[in-house]
Coordinates of N, CA and C in Angstrom, one line a residue:
X27 N 0.9 -1.2 -0.1 CA 0.0 -0.1 0.0 C 0.8 1.3 0.0
X28 N 0.5 2.4 0.4 CA 1.0 3.6 0.2 C 2.1 3.7 1.4
X29 N 3.4 3.4 0.9 CA 4.5 3.6 1.8 C 5.2 5.0 1.6
X30 N 4.4 6.1 1.9 CA 5.0 7.4 1.5 C 5.7 8.1 2.6
X31 N 6.6 9.0 2.2 CA 7.5 9.6 3.1 C 7.0 11.1 3.3
X32 N 6.7 11.6 4.6 CA 6.5 13.2 4.5 C 7.7 13.8 4.1
X33 N 7.5 14.9 3.3 CA 8.6 15.8 3.0 C 8.4 17.3 3.3
X34 N 9.5 17.9 3.7 CA 9.5 19.3 4.0 C 9.1 20.2 2.7
X35 N 8.1 20.7 2.5 CA 7.8 21.5 1.3 C 6.6 22.5 1.6
X36 N 6.7 23.5 0.8 CA 5.7 24.5 1.0 C 4.4 24.1 0.5
X37 N 3.5 23.7 1.3 CA 2.1 23.2 1.0 C 1.3 24.2 0.2
X38 N 1.3 25.5 0.6 CA 0.5 26.5 0.0 C 1.0 26.8 -1.5
X39 N 2.4 26.7 -1.7 CA 2.9 26.8 -3.1 C 2.4 25.7 -3.9
X40 N 2.4 24.5 -3.6 CA 1.9 23.4 -4.3 C 0.4 23.5 -4.5
X41 N -0.4 24.1 -3.5 CA -1.8 24.2 -3.8 C -2.1 25.2 -4.8
X42 N -1.1 26.2 -4.9 CA -1.4 27.5 -5.8 C -1.3 26.9 -7.2
X43 N -0.5 25.8 -7.4 CA -0.5 25.2 -8.7 C -1.4 24.0 -8.9
X44 N -2.2 23.6 -8.0 CA -3.1 22.6 -8.0 C -4.5 22.9 -8.6
X45 N -5.4 22.0 -8.4 CA -6.8 22.3 -9.0 C -7.4 23.4 -7.9
X46 N -6.8 23.7 -6.9 CA -7.3 24.9 -6.1 C -6.8 26.2 -6.5
X47 N -6.0 26.4 -7.5 CA -5.4 27.5 -8.0 C -6.5 28.6 -8.2
X48 N -6.2 29.8 -7.9 CA -7.3 30.9 -8.1 C -8.1 31.1 -6.9
X49 N -8.1 30.3 -6.0 CA -9.0 30.4 -4.8 C -8.2 31.4 -3.9
X50 N -8.8 32.0 -2.9 CA -8.3 33.1 -2.0 C -7.2 32.3 -1.0
X51 N -6.3 33.3 -0.6 CA -5.1 32.8 0.3 C -5.8 32.1 1.6
X52 N -6.9 32.5 2.0 CA -7.6 32.0 3.2 C -8.1 30.4 2.9
X53 N -8.5 30.2 1.8 CA -8.9 28.8 1.5 C -7.6 28.0 1.3
X54 N -6.6 28.5 0.6 CA -5.3 27.8 0.4 C -4.7 27.5 1.7
X55 N -4.8 28.4 2.6 CA -4.2 28.2 4.0 C -5.0 27.1 4.7
X56 N -6.2 27.2 4.6 CA -7.0 26.1 5.3 C -6.8 24.8 4.7
X57 N -6.8 24.7 3.4 CA -6.4 23.4 2.8 C -5.1 23.0 3.2
X58 N -4.0 23.8 3.2 CA -2.7 23.5 3.6 C -2.7 22.9 5.0
X59 N -3.5 23.3 6.0 CA -3.4 22.9 7.3 C -4.1 21.6 7.4
X60 N -5.1 21.2 6.5 CA -5.7 20.1 6.6 C -5.1 18.9 5.7
X61 N -4.1 19.2 5.1 CA -3.5 18.2 4.3 C -2.1 17.6 4.6
X62 N -1.8 16.6 4.1 CA -0.3 16.0 4.4 C 0.2 15.8 2.9
X63 N 1.5 16.1 3.0 CA 2.3 16.0 1.8 C 3.1 14.6 1.7
X64 N 2.9 14.0 0.7 CA 3.6 12.6 0.5 C 4.3 12.5 -0.8
X65 N 5.6 12.1 -0.7 CA 6.2 11.7 -2.0 C 6.3 10.2 -2.2
X66 N 6.1 9.8 -3.5 CA 5.9 8.4 -3.7 C 6.8 8.0 -4.9
X67 N 7.3 6.9 -4.9 CA 8.2 6.3 -6.0 C 7.3 5.7 -7.1
X68 N 8.1 5.6 -8.3 CA 7.3 4.9 -9.4 C 6.9 3.6 -9.0
X69 N 5.6 3.3 -9.4 CA 5.0 2.1 -9.1 C 4.3 2.0 -7.8
X70 N 4.5 2.8 -6.9 CA 3.9 2.8 -5.5 C 2.3 2.7 -5.7
X71 N 1.9 1.7 -5.0 CA 0.3 1.6 -5.0 C -0.2 2.5 -3.9
X72 N -1.0 3.6 -4.6 CA -1.6 4.6 -3.7 C -2.8 4.1 -3.0
X73 N -3.7 3.3 -3.7 CA -4.9 2.8 -3.1 C -5.3 1.6 -4.1
X74 N -5.9 0.6 -3.5 CA -6.3 -0.7 -4.2 C -7.8 -0.6 -4.6
X75 N -8.1 -1.3 -5.7 CA -9.6 -1.4 -6.0 C -10.4 -2.2 -4.8
X76 N -11.4 -1.7 -4.4 CA -12.1 -2.4 -3.3 C -11.8 -1.9 -1.9
X77 N -10.7 -1.1 -1.8 CA -10.4 -0.6 -0.5 C -11.3 0.6 -0.1
X78 N -11.4 0.7 1.3 CA -12.3 1.9 1.7 C -11.6 3.2 1.3
X79 N -12.5 4.1 0.9 CA -12.2 5.5 0.5 C -11.8 6.3 1.9
X80 N -10.6 6.5 2.1 CA -10.2 7.1 3.3 C -9.7 8.6 2.9
X81 N -9.7 9.1 1.8 CA -9.4 10.4 1.5 C -9.1 10.8 0.0
X82 N -8.8 12.1 -0.2 CA -8.8 12.4 -1.6 C -7.2 12.9 -1.8
X83 N -6.7 12.7 -2.9 CA -5.4 13.0 -3.2 C -5.2 14.2 -4.4
X84 N -4.5 15.1 -4.2 CA -4.1 15.9 -5.2 C -2.7 15.7 -5.7
X85 N -2.6 15.7 -7.1 CA -1.4 15.4 -7.6 C -0.7 16.8 -7.7
X86 N 0.3 16.9 -6.9 CA 1.1 18.1 -7.0 C 2.2 18.1 -8.0
X87 N 2.9 16.9 -8.3 CA 3.9 16.8 -9.2 C 3.8 15.2 -9.5
X88 N 4.0 15.0 -10.9 CA 4.0 13.6 -11.5 C 2.6 13.3 -12.0
X89 N 2.5 11.9 -12.2 CA 1.3 11.3 -12.7 C 0.9 10.0 -12.0
X90 N -0.5 9.7 -12.0 CA -1.1 8.5 -11.4 C -1.7 7.7 -12.6
X91 N -1.4 6.5 -12.5 CA -2.0 5.4 -13.5 C -3.0 4.8 -12.7
X92 N -4.4 4.6 -13.4 CA -5.4 3.9 -12.8 C -5.5 2.6 -13.6
X93 N -5.7 1.5 -12.9 CA -5.8 0.2 -13.5 C -6.7 -0.7 -12.9
X94 N -7.2 -1.7 -13.7 CA -8.0 -2.8 -13.2 C -7.5 -4.1 -13.8
X95 N -7.6 -5.2 -12.8 CA -7.3 -6.5 -13.3 C -8.1 -7.1 -14.3
X96 N -7.6 -7.7 -15.2 CA -8.4 -8.5 -16.2 C -8.8 -9.9 -15.7
X97 N -9.5 -10.6 -16.3 CA -9.8 -12.0 -15.8 C -8.6 -12.9 -15.7
X98 N -7.6 -12.6 -16.7 CA -6.4 -13.4 -16.6 C -5.3 -12.8 -15.7
X99 N -5.7 -11.8 -15.0 CA -4.7 -11.2 -13.9 C -3.9 -10.1 -14.5
X100 N -4.0 -9.7 -15.7 CA -3.1 -8.6 -16.2 C -3.7 -7.2 -15.8
X101 N -2.9 -6.3 -15.6 CA -3.5 -4.9 -15.3 C -3.8 -4.2 -16.7
X102 N -5.1 -3.6 -16.7 CA -5.4 -2.8 -17.9 C -5.5 -1.3 -17.5
X103 N -4.9 -0.5 -18.0 CA -4.9 0.9 -17.8 C -6.2 1.5 -18.3
X104 N -6.8 2.1 -17.1 CA -8.1 2.8 -17.4 C -7.9 4.2 -17.6
X105 N -6.9 4.9 -17.2 CA -6.6 6.2 -17.3 C -5.4 6.7 -16.6
X106 N -4.8 7.9 -17.0 CA -3.6 8.5 -16.2 C -4.0 9.9 -16.0
X107 N -3.8 10.3 -14.9 CA -4.0 11.7 -14.3 C -2.8 12.4 -14.0
X108 N -2.4 13.7 -14.4 CA -1.2 14.3 -14.1 C -1.6 15.5 -13.2
X109 N -0.6 16.2 -12.7 CA -0.8 17.4 -11.9 C -1.3 18.3 -12.8
X110 N -2.3 19.2 -12.3 CA -2.8 19.4 -11.1 C -4.1 18.8 -10.7
X111 N -4.4 17.6 -11.2 CA -5.6 16.9 -10.9 C -5.7 16.3 -9.6
X112 N -6.9 15.7 -9.2 CA -7.1 15.1 -8.0 C -7.9 13.7 -8.2
X113 N -7.7 13.0 -7.4 CA -8.5 11.6 -7.4 C -8.8 11.1 -6.0
X114 N -9.8 10.1 -6.0 CA -10.1 9.4 -4.8 C -11.4 9.9 -4.4
X115 N -12.1 11.0 -5.1 CA -13.2 11.7 -4.7 C -14.6 10.8 -4.7
X116 N -14.5 9.9 -5.5 CA -15.7 9.0 -5.8 C -16.1 8.4 -4.5
X117 N -15.1 7.6 -4.0 CA -15.4 6.9 -2.6 C -15.8 7.8 -1.6
X118 N -15.3 9.1 -1.7 CA -15.6 9.9 -0.5 C -17.1 10.4 -0.5
X119 N -17.5 10.6 -1.8 CA -19.0 11.2 -2.0 C -19.9 10.0 -2.0
X120 N -19.7 8.8 -2.4 CA -20.7 7.8 -2.5 C -20.7 6.7 -1.3
X121 N -19.4 6.8 -0.7 CA -19.3 5.8 0.4 C -18.9 4.4 0.1
X122 N -18.8 4.1 -1.2 CA -18.6 2.8 -1.6 C -16.9 2.6 -1.8
X123 N -16.6 1.4 -2.0 CA -15.1 1.1 -2.1 C -14.5 1.7 -3.3
X124 N -13.2 1.8 -3.3 CA -12.3 2.4 -4.4 C -12.7 1.6 -5.8
X125 N -12.8 2.3 -6.9 CA -13.2 1.7 -8.1 C -12.1 1.0 -8.9
X126 N -10.8 1.4 -8.6 CA -9.7 0.9 -9.4 C -8.5 1.0 -8.5
X127 N -7.3 0.4 -9.1 CA -6.0 0.6 -8.4 C -5.4 1.8 -8.8
X128 N -4.8 2.4 -8.0 CA -4.0 3.7 -8.4 C -2.6 3.6 -8.0
X129 N -1.8 3.8 -9.1 CA -0.1 3.6 -8.9 C 0.5 4.8 -9.3
X130 N 1.5 5.1 -8.8 CA 2.5 6.3 -9.1 C 3.0 5.9 -10.6
X131 N 2.9 6.7 -11.5 CA 3.4 6.5 -12.9 C 4.8 7.4 -12.9
X132 N 5.7 7.0 -12.3 CA 6.9 7.7 -12.1 C 6.9 8.4 -10.5
X133 N 8.0 9.1 -10.2 CA 8.0 9.8 -8.9 C 6.9 10.8 -8.8
X134 N 6.2 11.0 -7.6 CA 5.0 11.9 -7.6 C 5.0 12.5 -6.4
X135 N 4.4 13.7 -6.2 CA 4.1 14.5 -4.8 C 2.6 14.5 -4.8
X136 N 2.2 14.0 -3.7 CA 0.7 14.1 -3.6 C 0.4 14.9 -2.3
X137 N -0.7 15.6 -2.3 CA -1.4 16.3 -1.2 C -2.5 15.5 -0.7
X138 N -2.6 14.9 0.5 CA -3.5 14.0 0.8 C -4.5 14.6 1.9
X139 N -5.8 14.7 1.7 CA -6.8 15.2 2.6 C -7.7 14.0 3.1
X140 N -7.5 13.7 4.3 CA -8.3 12.6 4.9 C -9.8 13.1 4.8
X141 N -10.7 11.9 4.7 CA -12.0 12.1 4.3 C -12.7 13.2 5.3
X142 N -12.4 13.1 6.5 CA -13.1 14.0 7.5 C -12.4 15.4 7.3
X143 N -11.2 15.6 6.9 CA -10.7 16.9 6.6 C -11.1 17.4 5.3
X144 N -11.2 16.6 4.3 CA -11.8 17.1 3.1 C -13.2 17.5 3.2
X145 N -14.1 16.8 4.0 CA -15.4 17.2 4.1 C -15.4 18.6 4.9
X146 N -14.6 18.6 5.8 CA -14.4 20.0 6.6 C -14.2 21.1 5.7
X147 N -13.2 20.8 4.8 CA -12.8 21.9 3.9 C -13.9 22.3 3.1
X148 N -14.7 21.3 2.5 CA -15.8 21.8 1.7 C -17.0 22.4 2.4
X149 N -17.1 22.0 3.8 CA -18.1 22.7 4.4 C -17.8 24.2 4.8
X150 N -16.5 24.4 5.0 CA -16.0 25.7 5.3 C -16.0 26.6 4.1
X151 N -15.8 26.0 3.0 CA -15.6 26.8 1.8 C -16.5 26.1 0.5
X152 N -17.8 26.4 0.7 CA -18.7 25.8 -0.3 C -18.3 26.2 -1.9
X153 N -17.7 27.2 -2.1 CA -17.2 27.7 -3.4 C -16.4 26.5 -4.1
X154 N -15.8 25.7 -3.3 CA -14.9 24.5 -3.8 C -15.9 23.5 -4.5
X155 N -17.1 23.4 -4.1 CA -18.0 22.4 -4.7 C -18.2 22.9 -6.3
X156 N -18.2 24.2 -6.5 CA -18.4 24.5 -7.9 C -17.4 24.0 -8.9
X157 N -16.1 24.2 -8.5 CA -15.0 23.8 -9.0 C -15.0 22.2 -9.2
X158 N -15.3 21.6 -8.2 CA -15.5 20.1 -8.2 C -16.5 19.7 -9.2
X159 N -17.7 20.3 -9.2 CA -18.7 20.0 -10.1 C -18.4 20.2 -11.6
X160 N -17.7 21.2 -11.8 CA -17.2 21.6 -13.2 C -16.1 20.5 -13.8
X161 N -15.3 20.1 -12.9 CA -14.4 19.2 -13.3 C -15.0 17.7 -13.4
X162 N -15.9 17.4 -12.4 CA -16.6 16.2 -12.6 C -17.5 16.0 -13.8
X163 N -17.9 17.2 -14.1 CA -18.9 17.2 -15.3 C -18.0 16.9 -16.7
X164 N -16.7 17.7 -16.7 CA -15.9 17.3 -17.8 C -15.5 16.0 -18.0
X165 N -15.2 15.3 -16.7 CA -14.8 13.9 -16.7 C -15.9 12.9 -17.2
X166 N -17.3 13.2 -16.8 CA -18.3 12.6 -17.3 C -18.6 12.7 -18.7
X167 N -18.4 14.0 -19.2 CA -18.4 14.0 -20.7 C -17.4 13.1 -21.5
X168 N -16.3 13.2 -21.0 CA -15.1 12.3 -21.5 C -15.5 10.9 -21.4
X169 N -16.1 10.5 -20.3 CA -16.5 9.1 -20.2 C -17.6 8.8 -21.2
X170 N -18.6 9.6 -21.4 CA -19.6 9.5 -22.4 C -19.0 9.3 -23.8
X171 N -18.0 10.2 -24.1 CA -17.3 10.2 -25.4 C -16.8 8.8 -25.6
X172 N -16.0 8.2 -24.7 CA -15.5 6.9 -24.7 C -16.5 5.8 -24.8
X173 N -17.6 5.9 -24.1 CA -18.7 4.9 -24.3 C -19.2 5.0 -25.7
X174 N -19.6 6.2 -26.3 CA -20.0 6.4 -27.5 C -19.0 5.7 -28.6
X175 N -17.7 6.0 -28.4 CA -16.7 5.5 -29.4 C -16.6 3.9 -29.3
X176 N -16.8 3.4 -28.1 CA -16.8 1.9 -28.0 C -18.0 1.4 -28.6
X177 N -19.1 1.9 -28.6 CA -20.4 1.6 -29.2 C -20.5 1.7 -30.6
X178 N -19.9 2.8 -31.2 CA -20.1 3.1 -32.6 C -18.6 3.0 -33.6
X179 N -17.5 3.1 -32.9 CA -16.3 3.2 -33.7 C -16.1 1.9 -34.4
X180 N -15.5 1.9 -35.7 CA -15.1 0.6 -36.1 C -14.0 -0.1 -35.5
X181 N -14.1 -1.5 -35.4 CA -13.1 -2.3 -34.7 C -11.6 -1.8 -34.9
X182 N -11.2 -1.6 -36.1 CA -9.8 -1.1 -36.3 C -9.6 0.2 -35.5
X183 N -10.4 1.2 -35.6 CA -10.2 2.4 -34.8 C -10.2 2.1 -33.3
X184 N -10.9 1.2 -32.7 CA -11.0 1.0 -31.4 C -9.7 0.3 -31.0
X185 N -9.3 -0.7 -31.8 CA -7.9 -1.3 -31.7 C -6.7 -0.4 -31.6
X186 N -6.8 0.5 -32.7 CA -5.6 1.5 -32.7 C -5.5 2.4 -31.5
X187 N -6.7 2.8 -31.0 CA -6.8 3.6 -29.7 C -6.2 2.9 -28.6
X188 N -6.6 1.6 -28.5 CA -6.0 0.9 -27.3 C -4.6 0.7 -27.6
X189 N -4.0 0.5 -28.6 CA -2.6 0.3 -28.8 C -1.8 1.5 -28.6
X190 N -2.5 2.7 -28.7 CA -1.8 4.0 -28.5 C -1.8 4.5 -27.1
X191 N -2.6 3.8 -26.3 CA -2.8 4.0 -24.9 C -1.5 3.7 -24.0

């Protein structure tokens, strides 16, 4: 699981470049006091599919690969997120287990908000919900595009896309 090391770093500087960029200093300071900074090595398992959702991660540097195991045990990449994105929110909002495995795709720096701290941040600063809703809507649109392509694109096009991923 996540064998991460705390690192001395300016959390507010990282948050200014994260999905929280553009918010007031008060919001950034509050977010900084409620999060822990972790640095992880390539391949580190951040969370496993089926695990309890214990918090939300902001990618401050690097990228995270999301995978699911196939029937024969091989990992299939579902997607990759890079800084300044976040992940882990699905389990926080719906209370269900994690939907996929998340691994560091190279060295990464993460800002981790435990579930209770993340909810506290949202309660104190409801304006954050609007940013969340906008990005979640963009992700849902991208998902619909992939479903449409899977249902309508010719086989050769779908295979080419998978090979390029």
